[in-house]
Amino acid sequence: MAEQPLLLVDVDGVLNPTGRQRGDFRTYDCVTSGTLYKVRLNRTHGTWLLTLAQNTGAALIWATTWEDAANDWIGPPLGLPTLPVIPMPPSAPPARGRGFGEMFKTPYVADYVAGRPFVWFDDAVSEADEEYLRHRSDVGEFLLVQVSAERGLTRDDVDRAGAWLGDRPRERRGSG
């Protein structure tokens, strides 16, 4: 039986793009740890991610420094349920060190996935992150989808993930 794949989702630059606002995005005020943030979100992103997860049998997971605040402020406007969160405490180092020039989130992701196949949507992933993940013996198959921070998540990004996940064996889910 194949392991359930994971869909790891960043917020800033992926669901909250940095470029000029288009008509399909709405601005929201979010307050976390006493700080006001303005985020621009597109409800279509939530629909795409939920459909991708449903069609591929994958589990959606937050992979963002928003951590649990993503469930409070980002998920609801996108129509997403409460999702598991990869902990990324700034004061605690990940279980394994860094070494390839990868971004700080990558060791946390590697520790969390624990050999399960995954797709990671992030605007900051690079060849160094891929190299780090490939050298970890406890990391299984993966696809890094580098999202344009200016545009945010696109249909092409989601389709690329869907094609990769579609080529994998699916975990059997039975209902008698």
PDB file of C-alpha atoms in Angstrom:
ATOM      1  CA  MET A   1       0.000   0.000   0.000  1.00  0.00           C
ATOM      2  CA  ALA A   2       1.412   3.377  -0.999  1.00  0.00           C
ATOM      3  CA  GLU A   3       1.912   6.059   1.639  1.00  0.00           C
ATOM      4  CA  GLN A   4      -0.391   9.067   1.499  1.00  0.00           C
ATOM      5  CA  PRO A   5       1.423  11.914  -0.265  1.00  0.00           C
ATOM      6  CA  LEU A   6       1.600  15.360   1.300  1.00  0.00           C
ATOM      7  CA  LEU A   7       0.892  18.756  -0.253  1.00  0.00           C
ATOM      8  CA  LEU A   8       2.992  21.320   1.617  1.00  0.00           C
ATOM      9  CA  VAL A   9       1.815  24.908   1.203  1.00  0.00           C
ATOM     10  CA  ASP A  10       3.613  28.150   2.018  1.00  0.00           C
ATOM     11  CA  VAL A  11       1.645  31.384   2.467  1.00  0.00           C
ATOM     12  CA  ASP A  12       3.698  34.484   1.610  1.00  0.00           C
ATOM     13  CA  GLY A  13       4.627  34.526  -2.064  1.00  0.00           C
ATOM     14  CA  VAL A  14       2.408  31.500  -2.789  1.00  0.00           C
ATOM     15  CA  LEU A  15      -1.093  32.306  -1.545  1.00  0.00           C
ATOM     16  CA  ASN A  16      -0.233  35.931  -0.716  1.00  0.00           C
ATOM     17  CA  PRO A  17       1.694  37.186  -3.781  1.00  0.00           C
ATOM     18  CA  THR A  18       3.956  40.221  -3.734  1.00  0.00           C
ATOM     19  CA  GLY A  19       3.002  41.622  -7.167  1.00  0.00           C
ATOM     20  CA  ARG A  20       0.347  44.087  -8.201  1.00  0.00           C
ATOM     21  CA  GLN A  21      -3.139  43.198  -6.993  1.00  0.00           C
ATOM     22  CA  ARG A  22      -5.468  41.711  -9.563  1.00  0.00           C
ATOM     23  CA  GLY A  23      -9.245  41.682  -9.417  1.00  0.00           C
ATOM     24  CA  ASP A  24      -9.450  38.066  -8.238  1.00  0.00           C
ATOM     25  CA  PHE A  25      -7.621  38.835  -4.974  1.00  0.00           C
ATOM     26  CA  ARG A  26      -9.098  40.384  -1.847  1.00  0.00           C
ATOM     27  CA  THR A  27      -7.129  42.133   0.908  1.00  0.00           C
ATOM     28  CA  TYR A  28      -7.544  40.917   4.493  1.00  0.00           C
ATOM     29  CA  ASP A  29      -6.230  42.362   7.747  1.00  0.00           C
ATOM     30  CA  CYS A  30      -4.633  39.719   9.987  1.00  0.00           C
ATOM     31  CA  VAL A  31      -3.335  40.264  13.501  1.00  0.00           C
ATOM     32  CA  THR A  32      -0.813  37.784  14.850  1.00  0.00           C
ATOM     33  CA  SER A  33       1.272  38.294  17.961  1.00  0.00           C
ATOM     34  CA  GLY A  34      -0.047  41.858  18.142  1.00  0.00           C
ATOM     35  CA  THR A  35       1.176  42.770  14.636  1.00  0.00           C
ATOM     36  CA  LEU A  36      -1.166  43.766  11.799  1.00  0.00           C
ATOM     37  CA  TYR A  37      -0.472  42.142   8.424  1.00  0.00           C
ATOM     38  CA  LYS A  38      -2.280  42.814   5.180  1.00  0.00           C
ATOM     39  CA  VAL A  39      -2.577  39.739   2.987  1.00  0.00           C
ATOM     40  CA  ARG A  40      -4.058  39.361  -0.473  1.00  0.00           C
ATOM     41  CA  LEU A  41      -5.819  36.074  -1.022  1.00  0.00           C
ATOM     42  CA  ASN A  42      -7.690  34.452  -3.893  1.00  0.00           C
ATOM     43  CA  ARG A  43     -10.433  31.979  -2.905  1.00  0.00           C
ATOM     44  CA  THR A  44      -9.744  30.061  -6.135  1.00  0.00           C
ATOM     45  CA  HIS A  45      -6.435  28.923  -4.583  1.00  0.00           C
ATOM     46  CA  GLY A  46      -8.345  27.132  -1.849  1.00  0.00           C
ATOM     47  CA  THR A  47     -10.572  25.421  -4.411  1.00  0.00           C
ATOM     48  CA  TRP A  48      -7.554  24.330  -6.469  1.00  0.00           C
ATOM     49  CA  LEU A  49      -5.732  22.930  -3.428  1.00  0.00           C
ATOM     50  CA  LEU A  50      -8.770  21.070  -2.088  1.00  0.00           C
ATOM     51  CA  THR A  51      -9.503  19.578  -5.511  1.00  0.00           C
ATOM     52  CA  LEU A  52      -5.856  18.570  -5.957  1.00  0.00           C
ATOM     53  CA  ALA A  53      -5.838  16.885  -2.546  1.00  0.00           C
ATOM     54  CA  GLN A  54      -9.112  15.097  -3.210  1.00  0.00           C
ATOM     55  CA  ASN A  55      -8.148  13.940  -6.713  1.00  0.00           C
ATOM     56  CA  THR A  56      -4.738  12.617  -5.642  1.00  0.00           C
ATOM     57  CA  GLY A  57      -5.451  11.351  -2.124  1.00  0.00           C
ATOM     58  CA  ALA A  58      -2.890  13.814  -0.727  1.00  0.00           C
ATOM     59  CA  ALA A  59      -3.036  15.566   2.645  1.00  0.00           C
ATOM     60  CA  LEU A  60      -2.751  19.364   2.753  1.00  0.00           C
ATOM     61  CA  ILE A  61      -0.196  20.659   5.284  1.00  0.00           C
ATOM     62  CA  TRP A  62       0.891  24.215   6.129  1.00  0.00           C
ATOM     63  CA  ALA A  63       4.651  24.712   5.553  1.00  0.00           C
ATOM     64  CA  THR A  64       4.869  28.359   6.536  1.00  0.00           C
ATOM     65  CA  THR A  65       6.254  30.606   9.229  1.00  0.00           C
ATOM     66  CA  TRP A  66       2.610  31.578   9.837  1.00  0.00           C
ATOM     67  CA  GLU A  67       2.385  28.163  11.511  1.00  0.00           C
ATOM     68  CA  ASP A  68      -0.942  27.826  13.408  1.00  0.00           C
ATOM     69  CA  ALA A  69      -1.937  31.395  12.504  1.00  0.00           C
ATOM     70  CA  ALA A  70      -2.434  30.118   8.919  1.00  0.00           C
ATOM     71  CA  ASN A  71      -5.430  28.150  10.196  1.00  0.00           C
ATOM     72  CA  ASP A  72      -6.836  31.281  11.848  1.00  0.00           C
ATOM     73  CA  TRP A  73      -6.219  33.856   9.125  1.00  0.00           C
ATOM     74  CA  ILE A  74      -5.366  32.228   5.780  1.00  0.00           C
ATOM     75  CA  GLY A  75      -7.413  29.032   5.596  1.00  0.00           C
ATOM     76  CA  PRO A  76     -10.894  30.445   6.343  1.00  0.00           C
ATOM     77  CA  PRO A  77     -10.973  33.043   3.529  1.00  0.00           C
ATOM     78  CA  LEU A  78      -9.752  30.337   1.132  1.00  0.00           C
ATOM     79  CA  GLY A  79     -12.377  27.836   2.268  1.00  0.00           C
ATOM     80  CA  LEU A  80      -9.741  25.471   3.667  1.00  0.00           C
ATOM     81  CA  PRO A  81     -10.362  23.318   6.735  1.00  0.00           C
ATOM     82  CA  THR A  82      -7.976  23.374   9.675  1.00  0.00           C
ATOM     83  CA  LEU A  83      -4.731  21.827   8.402  1.00  0.00           C
ATOM     84  CA  PRO A  84      -1.779  20.231  10.163  1.00  0.00           C
ATOM     85  CA  VAL A  85       1.204  22.557  10.557  1.00  0.00           C
ATOM     86  CA  ILE A  86       4.921  21.892  10.211  1.00  0.00           C
ATOM     87  CA  PRO A  87       6.433  23.520  13.318  1.00  0.00           C
ATOM     88  CA  MET A  88       9.168  26.013  12.487  1.00  0.00           C
ATOM     89  CA  PRO A  89      10.077  27.675  15.758  1.00  0.00           C
ATOM     90  CA  PRO A  90      12.636  30.399  15.124  1.00  0.00           C
ATOM     91  CA  SER A  91      14.422  29.756  18.419  1.00  0.00           C
ATOM     92  CA  ALA A  92      14.815  25.971  18.076  1.00  0.00           C
ATOM     93  CA  PRO A  93      17.063  24.391  15.449  1.00  0.00           C
ATOM     94  CA  PRO A  94      15.626  21.511  13.424  1.00  0.00           C
ATOM     95  CA  ALA A  95      16.576  17.974  14.401  1.00  0.00           C
ATOM     96  CA  ARG A  96      19.191  17.857  11.639  1.00  0.00           C
ATOM     97  CA  GLY A  97      21.568  20.607  10.608  1.00  0.00           C
ATOM     98  CA  ARG A  98      21.824  22.544   7.416  1.00  0.00           C
ATOM     99  CA  GLY A  99      24.598  22.212   4.888  1.00  0.00           C
ATOM    100  CA  PHE A 100      23.793  22.920   1.233  1.00  0.00           C
ATOM    101  CA  GLY A 101      22.769  26.587   1.388  1.00  0.00           C
ATOM    102  CA  GLU A 102      19.116  25.581   1.694  1.00  0.00           C
ATOM    103  CA  MET A 103      16.579  27.896   3.270  1.00  0.00           C
ATOM    104  CA  PHE A 104      15.884  27.582   6.985  1.00  0.00           C
ATOM    105  CA  LYS A 105      12.513  25.806   6.467  1.00  0.00           C
ATOM    106  CA  THR A 106      13.956  22.863   4.540  1.00  0.00           C
ATOM    107  CA  PRO A 107      15.321  20.833   7.510  1.00  0.00           C
ATOM    108  CA  TYR A 108      11.954  21.234   9.280  1.00  0.00           C
ATOM    109  CA  VAL A 109      10.179  19.966   6.162  1.00  0.00           C
ATOM    110  CA  ALA A 110      12.587  17.025   5.852  1.00  0.00           C
ATOM    111  CA  ASP A 111      12.019  16.052   9.482  1.00  0.00           C
ATOM    112  CA  TYR A 112       8.236  16.325   9.120  1.00  0.00           C
ATOM    113  CA  VAL A 113       7.768  14.300   5.923  1.00  0.00           C
ATOM    114  CA  ALA A 114       9.558  11.283   7.416  1.00  0.00           C
ATOM    115  CA  GLY A 115       9.921   9.426   4.123  1.00  0.00           C
ATOM    116  CA  ARG A 116       6.438  10.189   2.771  1.00  0.00           C
ATOM    117  CA  PRO A 117       6.171  11.482  -0.823  1.00  0.00           C
ATOM    118  CA  PHE A 118       5.415  15.189  -1.016  1.00  0.00           C
ATOM    119  CA  VAL A 119       4.914  18.229  -3.200  1.00  0.00           C
ATOM    120  CA  TRP A 120       6.080  21.532  -1.716  1.00  0.00           C
ATOM    121  CA  PHE A 121       4.658  24.822  -3.031  1.00  0.00           C
ATOM    122  CA  ASP A 122       7.037  27.619  -1.991  1.00  0.00           C
ATOM    123  CA  ASP A 123       8.427  30.763  -3.590  1.00  0.00           C
ATOM    124  CA  ALA A 124      11.855  30.366  -1.998  1.00  0.00           C
ATOM    125  CA  VAL A 125      12.792  26.762  -2.829  1.00  0.00           C
ATOM    126  CA  SER A 126      15.929  26.402  -4.910  1.00  0.00           C
ATOM    127  CA  GLU A 127      18.467  23.888  -6.161  1.00  0.00           C
ATOM    128  CA  ALA A 128      20.121  24.028  -2.728  1.00  0.00           C
ATOM    129  CA  ASP A 129      16.888  22.848  -1.100  1.00  0.00           C
ATOM    130  CA  GLU A 130      16.555  20.042  -3.629  1.00  0.00           C
ATOM    131  CA  GLU A 131      20.172  19.020  -3.015  1.00  0.00           C
ATOM    132  CA  TYR A 132      19.649  19.002   0.747  1.00  0.00           C
ATOM    133  CA  LEU A 133      16.511  16.859   0.453  1.00  0.00           C
ATOM    134  CA  ARG A 134      18.140  14.413  -1.988  1.00  0.00           C
ATOM    135  CA  HIS A 135      21.011  13.854   0.458  1.00  0.00           C
ATOM    136  CA  ARG A 136      18.702  13.008   3.346  1.00  0.00           C
ATOM    137  CA  SER A 137      18.285   9.227   3.495  1.00  0.00           C
ATOM    138  CA  ASP A 138      14.999   9.652   5.380  1.00  0.00           C
ATOM    139  CA  VAL A 139      13.368  11.771   2.630  1.00  0.00           C
ATOM    140  CA  GLY A 140      11.417   9.912  -0.028  1.00  0.00           C
ATOM    141  CA  GLU A 141      10.194  11.109  -3.402  1.00  0.00           C
ATOM    142  CA  PHE A 142       9.318  14.767  -3.728  1.00  0.00           C
ATOM    143  CA  LEU A 143       8.551  17.582  -6.125  1.00  0.00           C
ATOM    144  CA  LEU A 144       9.497  21.161  -5.337  1.00  0.00           C
ATOM    145  CA  VAL A 145       7.243  23.670  -7.089  1.00  0.00           C
ATOM    146  CA  GLN A 146       8.894  27.075  -7.076  1.00  0.00           C
ATOM    147  CA  VAL A 147       6.002  29.509  -7.239  1.00  0.00           C
ATOM    148  CA  SER A 148       6.597  33.013  -8.580  1.00  0.00           C
ATOM    149  CA  ALA A 149       6.281  35.283  -5.521  1.00  0.00           C
ATOM    150  CA  GLU A 150       5.030  38.107  -7.719  1.00  0.00           C
ATOM    151  CA  ARG A 151       2.195  36.091  -9.307  1.00  0.00           C
ATOM    152  CA  GLY A 152       1.489  33.585  -6.555  1.00  0.00           C
ATOM    153  CA  LEU A 153       0.118  30.099  -7.120  1.00  0.00           C
ATOM    154  CA  THR A 154      -0.976  29.458 -10.709  1.00  0.00           C
ATOM    155  CA  ARG A 155      -3.062  26.813 -12.406  1.00  0.00           C
ATOM    156  CA  ASP A 156       0.153  25.576 -14.073  1.00  0.00           C
ATOM    157  CA  ASP A 157       1.764  25.073 -10.642  1.00  0.00           C
ATOM    158  CA  VAL A 158      -1.212  23.025  -9.463  1.00  0.00           C
ATOM    159  CA  ASP A 159      -1.374  21.024 -12.706  1.00  0.00           C
ATOM    160  CA  ARG A 160       2.337  20.213 -12.459  1.00  0.00           C
ATOM    161  CA  ALA A 161       1.808  18.877  -8.936  1.00  0.00           C
ATOM    162  CA  GLY A 162      -1.252  16.931 -10.063  1.00  0.00           C
ATOM    163  CA  ALA A 163       0.652  15.315 -12.934  1.00  0.00           C
ATOM    164  CA  TRP A 164       3.498  14.280 -10.613  1.00  0.00           C
ATOM    165  CA  LEU A 165       1.112  12.897  -7.997  1.00  0.00           C
ATOM    166  CA  GLY A 166      -0.938  11.169 -10.697  1.00  0.00           C
ATOM    167  CA  ASP A 167       2.125   9.192 -11.744  1.00  0.00           C
ATOM    168  CA  ARG A 168       2.438   7.753  -8.223  1.00  0.00           C
ATOM    169  CA  PRO A 169       0.589   4.693  -6.908  1.00  0.00           C
ATOM    170  CA  ARG A 170      -2.449   5.779  -4.914  1.00  0.00           C
ATOM    171  CA  GLU A 171      -3.178   4.580  -1.440  1.00  0.00           C
ATOM    172  CA  ARG A 172      -6.294   2.436  -1.467  1.00  0.00           C
ATOM    173  CA  ARG A 173      -9.142   4.009   0.387  1.00  0.00           C
ATOM    174  CA  GLY A 174     -11.943   1.623   0.945  1.00  0.00           C
ATOM    175  CA  SER A 175     -15.476   2.012   2.033  1.00  0.00           C
ATOM    176  CA  GLY A 176     -17.011  -1.441   2.082  1.00  0.00           C
TER     177      GLY A 176
END
